[in-house]
CSV table of C-alpha atoms in Angstrom, one decimal:
chain,number,residue,atom,x,y,z
A,1,ASP,CA,120.9,92.5,118.9
A,2,GLN,CA,118.5,92.6,116.0
A,3,GLN,CA,117.0,89.2,115.2
A,4,VAL,CA,115.1,90.2,112.0
A,5,LYS,CA,116.8,92.4,109.6
A,6,GLN,CA,115.5,94.1,106.6
A,7,ASN,CA,118.6,95.7,105.2
A,8,SER,CA,117.1,97.7,102.4
A,9,PRO,CA,115.2,100.8,103.8
A,10,SER,CA,113.6,101.5,100.4
A,11,LEU,CA,112.7,99.9,97.1
A,12,SER,CA,111.5,101.5,93.9
A,13,VAL,CA,110.0,99.6,91.0
A,14,GLN,CA,108.0,100.2,87.9
A,15,GLU,CA,104.3,99.1,87.8
A,16,GLY,CA,103.9,95.8,86.3
A,17,ARG,CA,107.4,94.6,87.3
A,18,ILE,CA,108.3,92.3,90.0
A,19,SER,CA,109.0,93.6,93.6
A,20,ILE,CA,111.4,91.6,95.8
A,21,LEU,CA,111.7,92.4,99.5
A,22,ASN,CA,114.2,90.7,101.5
A,23,CYS,CA,114.5,89.7,105.1
A,24,ASP,CA,117.3,87.9,107.0
A,25,TYR,CA,117.0,86.5,110.6
A,26,THR,CA,119.6,85.3,113.1
A,27,ASN,CA,117.5,83.2,115.5
A,28,SER,CA,117.6,79.7,114.2
A,29,MET,CA,114.6,78.8,116.4
A,30,PHE,CA,112.2,81.0,114.5
A,31,ASP,CA,109.7,78.7,112.9
A,32,TYR,CA,107.0,81.1,111.7
A,33,PHE,CA,107.4,84.1,109.4
A,34,LEU,CA,105.0,86.7,108.5
A,35,TRP,CA,104.8,89.9,106.2
A,36,TYR,CA,102.8,92.9,107.1
A,37,LYS,CA,102.0,95.9,104.9
A,38,LYS,CA,101.5,99.4,106.4
A,39,TYR,CA,100.1,102.5,104.8
A,40,PRO,CA,100.7,105.8,106.4
A,41,ALA,CA,98.5,106.7,109.4
A,42,GLU,CA,97.2,103.1,109.5
A,43,GLY,CA,98.0,100.0,111.5
A,44,PRO,CA,99.9,97.2,109.9
A,45,THR,CA,97.9,94.7,108.1
A,46,PHE,CA,98.8,91.0,107.7
A,47,LEU,CA,99.7,90.0,104.2
A,48,ILE,CA,101.2,86.4,104.1
A,49,SER,CA,102.9,83.9,106.2
A,50,ILE,CA,105.0,80.8,106.0
A,51,SER,CA,106.0,78.1,108.5
A,52,SER,CA,109.5,76.7,108.6
A,53,ILE,CA,108.3,73.3,107.2
A,54,LYS,CA,107.6,74.9,103.9
A,55,ASP,CA,109.8,76.8,101.5
A,56,LYS,CA,107.2,78.6,99.5
A,57,ASN,CA,103.8,80.0,100.1
A,58,GLU,CA,101.7,81.9,97.5
A,59,ASP,CA,98.6,84.0,97.7
A,60,GLY,CA,97.7,85.7,94.5
A,61,ARG,CA,100.3,88.1,93.5
A,62,PHE,CA,102.2,87.7,96.7
A,63,THR,CA,104.8,84.8,97.2
A,64,VAL,CA,107.0,84.3,100.3
A,65,PHE,CA,110.1,82.2,99.9
A,66,LEU,CA,112.0,80.7,102.8
A,67,ASN,CA,115.6,79.5,102.7
A,68,LYS,CA,116.3,78.1,106.3
A,69,SER,CA,119.8,77.2,105.6
A,70,ALA,CA,120.6,80.9,104.7
A,71,LYS,CA,118.2,82.2,107.3
A,72,HIS,CA,116.6,84.3,104.6
A,73,LEU,CA,113.1,85.0,103.3
A,74,SER,CA,111.8,87.1,100.6
A,75,LEU,CA,108.5,88.4,99.4
A,76,HIS,CA,107.7,88.6,95.8
A,77,ILE,CA,105.0,90.8,94.4
A,78,VAL,CA,104.0,90.2,90.7
A,79,PRO,CA,102.9,92.2,89.1
A,80,SER,CA,103.6,95.3,91.3
A,81,GLN,CA,100.8,97.9,91.3
A,82,PRO,CA,100.9,101.5,92.6
A,83,GLY,CA,98.5,100.5,95.4
A,84,ASP,CA,101.3,98.3,96.7
A,85,SER,CA,103.3,101.3,97.7
A,86,ALA,CA,103.8,101.0,101.5
A,87,VAL,CA,106.0,99.9,104.2
A,88,TYR,CA,106.5,96.1,104.4
A,89,PHE,CA,107.5,94.5,107.6
A,90,CYS,CA,109.0,91.1,108.1
A,91,ALA,CA,108.1,89.4,111.4
A,92,ALA,CA,109.0,86.1,113.0
A,93,SER,CA,108.2,83.9,116.0
A,94,ASP,CA,109.8,80.9,117.8
A,95,ASN,CA,107.2,78.2,118.7
A,96,SER,CA,109.5,75.5,119.7
A,97,GLY,CA,108.9,75.7,123.4
A,98,GLY,CA,105.2,75.5,123.2
A,99,SER,CA,103.0,78.4,122.9
A,100,ASN,CA,104.9,81.6,122.1
A,101,TYR,CA,103.1,84.9,121.9
A,102,LYS,CA,105.8,87.2,120.7
A,103,LEU,CA,106.4,88.5,117.1
A,104,THR,CA,109.7,90.1,116.4
A,105,PHE,CA,109.7,92.6,113.7
A,106,GLY,CA,112.2,94.0,111.3
A,107,LYS,CA,112.6,97.7,110.7
A,108,GLY,CA,110.6,97.6,107.4
A,109,THR,CA,111.3,98.4,103.8
A,110,LEU,CA,109.5,101.3,102.0
A,111,LEU,CA,108.2,100.0,98.6
A,112,THR,CA,107.4,102.6,96.0
A,113,VAL,CA,105.8,101.4,92.8
A,114,ASN,CA,105.8,104.0,90.1
A,115,PRO,CA,103.1,104.2,87.4
B,1,ASN,CA,92.0,97.0,111.1
B,2,ALA,CA,88.4,96.0,112.2
B,3,GLY,CA,88.4,94.4,115.5
B,4,VAL,CA,90.9,96.4,117.5
B,5,THR,CA,89.9,99.9,118.6
B,6,GLN,CA,92.5,102.3,120.2
B,7,THR,CA,91.9,105.6,121.9
B,8,PRO,CA,92.8,108.4,121.6
B,9,LYS,CA,94.2,108.6,118.0
B,10,PHE,CA,96.3,111.6,118.8
B,11,GLN,CA,97.7,113.2,122.1
B,12,VAL,CA,100.1,115.7,123.1
B,13,LEU,CA,101.5,115.5,126.5
B,14,LYS,CA,103.8,117.7,128.5
B,15,THR,CA,107.0,116.1,130.0
B,16,GLY,CA,106.0,114.6,133.4
B,17,GLN,CA,102.3,114.1,132.6
B,18,SER,CA,100.6,110.8,132.8
B,19,MET,CA,98.1,109.1,130.5
B,20,THR,CA,96.5,105.9,129.6
B,21,LEU,CA,96.2,104.6,126.1
B,22,GLN,CA,93.1,102.3,125.7
B,23,CYS,CA,92.7,99.3,123.5
B,24,ALA,CA,89.7,97.1,123.1
B,25,GLN,CA,89.1,94.0,120.7
B,26,ASP,CA,85.9,92.4,119.7
B,27,MET,CA,87.3,89.2,118.2
B,28,ASN,CA,87.6,87.2,121.6
B,29,HIS,CA,91.3,86.7,121.0
B,30,ASN,CA,93.3,85.6,124.0
B,31,SER,CA,96.6,87.6,123.5
B,32,MET,CA,97.1,91.3,123.2
B,33,TYR,CA,100.2,93.5,122.6
B,34,TRP,CA,101.5,97.0,122.6
B,35,TYR,CA,104.0,98.0,120.1
B,36,ARG,CA,105.6,101.3,119.5
B,37,GLN,CA,107.0,102.4,116.1
B,38,ASP,CA,109.7,104.9,115.6
B,39,PRO,CA,111.4,106.1,112.4
B,40,GLY,CA,114.1,103.6,111.3
B,41,MET,CA,113.3,101.3,114.4
B,42,GLY,CA,110.5,99.2,113.1
B,43,LEU,CA,107.9,97.8,115.7
B,44,ARG,CA,109.2,97.2,119.0
B,45,LEU,CA,107.2,95.1,121.7
B,46,ILE,CA,106.6,97.0,124.9
B,47,TYR,CA,104.3,94.6,126.8
B,48,TYR,CA,102.1,91.7,126.0
B,49,SER,CA,99.4,89.7,127.6
B,50,ALA,CA,99.2,86.0,126.6
B,51,SER,CA,95.8,85.6,128.3
B,52,GLU,CA,93.4,87.5,130.7
B,53,GLY,CA,95.2,87.9,134.0
B,54,THR,CA,98.8,87.6,132.6
B,55,THR,CA,101.2,90.4,131.5
B,56,ASP,CA,104.8,90.1,130.4
B,57,LYS,CA,107.5,92.6,129.4
B,58,GLY,CA,108.6,92.9,125.8
B,59,GLU,CA,111.7,94.5,124.3
B,60,VAL,CA,111.2,98.1,125.6
B,61,PRO,CA,109.1,98.1,128.8
B,62,ASN,CA,110.8,100.9,130.8
B,63,GLY,CA,108.5,103.8,131.6
B,64,TYR,CA,105.3,101.9,130.9
B,65,ASN,CA,102.8,99.9,132.7
B,66,VAL,CA,99.9,97.8,131.5
B,67,SER,CA,96.6,96.4,132.6
B,68,ARG,CA,94.6,93.5,131.1
B,69,LEU,CA,91.3,94.7,132.4
B,70,ASN,CA,89.4,91.8,131.1
B,71,LYS,CA,89.6,89.7,127.8
B,72,ARG,CA,88.7,92.6,125.6
B,73,GLU,CA,90.6,95.4,127.0
B,74,PHE,CA,94.3,96.0,127.4
B,75,SER,CA,95.5,99.5,128.4
B,76,LEU,CA,99.0,101.1,128.3
B,77,ARG,CA,100.0,103.7,131.0
B,78,LEU,CA,102.8,106.3,131.0
B,79,GLU,CA,103.2,107.5,134.5
B,80,SER,CA,105.7,110.3,133.8
B,81,ALA,CA,105.9,110.9,130.1
B,82,ALA,CA,109.2,111.7,128.6
B,83,PRO,CA,110.0,113.1,125.1
B,84,SER,CA,111.7,109.8,124.3
B,85,GLN,CA,108.2,108.2,124.5
B,86,THR,CA,107.1,110.3,121.5
B,87,SER,CA,106.0,107.6,119.1
B,88,VAL,CA,103.2,105.8,117.3
B,89,TYR,CA,101.7,103.3,119.6
B,90,PHE,CA,99.9,100.1,118.2
B,91,CYS,CA,97.8,97.6,120.1
B,92,ALA,CA,97.5,94.2,118.6
B,93,MET,CA,95.5,91.0,119.2
B,94,LYS,CA,96.4,87.3,118.3
B,95,GLU,CA,94.6,84.1,118.8
B,96,GLY,CA,96.9,82.5,121.4
B,97,GLY,CA,100.4,81.5,120.6
B,98,GLY,CA,101.7,79.4,117.8
B,99,PHE,CA,101.2,79.9,114.1
B,100,THR,CA,98.7,82.7,114.0
B,101,GLU,CA,99.0,86.2,112.8
B,102,ALA,CA,98.4,89.4,114.8
B,103,PHE,CA,95.7,92.0,114.0
B,104,PHE,CA,96.6,95.6,114.7
B,105,GLY,CA,94.7,98.7,115.6
B,106,GLN,CA,94.9,102.1,113.9
B,107,GLY,CA,97.5,103.4,116.2
B,108,THR,CA,97.8,106.4,118.7
B,109,ARG,CA,100.3,109.2,117.8
B,110,LEU,CA,101.7,110.6,121.0
B,111,THR,CA,103.9,113.6,121.2
B,112,VAL,CA,105.6,114.5,124.4
B,113,VAL,CA,106.9,118.0,124.6
């Protein structure tokens, strides 16, 4: 039972345009969401996060939107750059029962930004 | 990925051999994790340690054991390697539970033949 779903295995965009990566979740207890970026032969690196009390969080070119009623979040990258080409993972955690230590990841979306 | 060091970076094992993957962190975080990444499967949690002296199973623990040697080190052991354990293994650390991010190591690419 996959609790975090990234239904698009890949996405290709032109440099300078917007990249939108989507993530759906099934566990309504998730209250913290994160995006990670991963280059080949490297470990995932943290990109941006959002808690369930917010619907938007922005950091430079990266914005994460959260729609709790739809159990959906998205990562917007504007403008996209060739260096953004990587696999992006969505992750979530449930902190309702006190300290929760587990992050549940989606399968990832490969973003390719073409020059 | 400063802060989390994994050794080795690459390893080839024969079926039935054993080995230990090492992980050390220098950020004094309480929680440590082992994930595996397989094509089309994302990152799946094998085991984690919320704090020194505790370990818990994750999503795919079968065939693995772990040891939280001290606050800095968290090792993953394969007692009898199987081809299904061919994967890239990532160690991660996190400052406790709650609304914090995890930091990952560079990974260990393991092939079991």
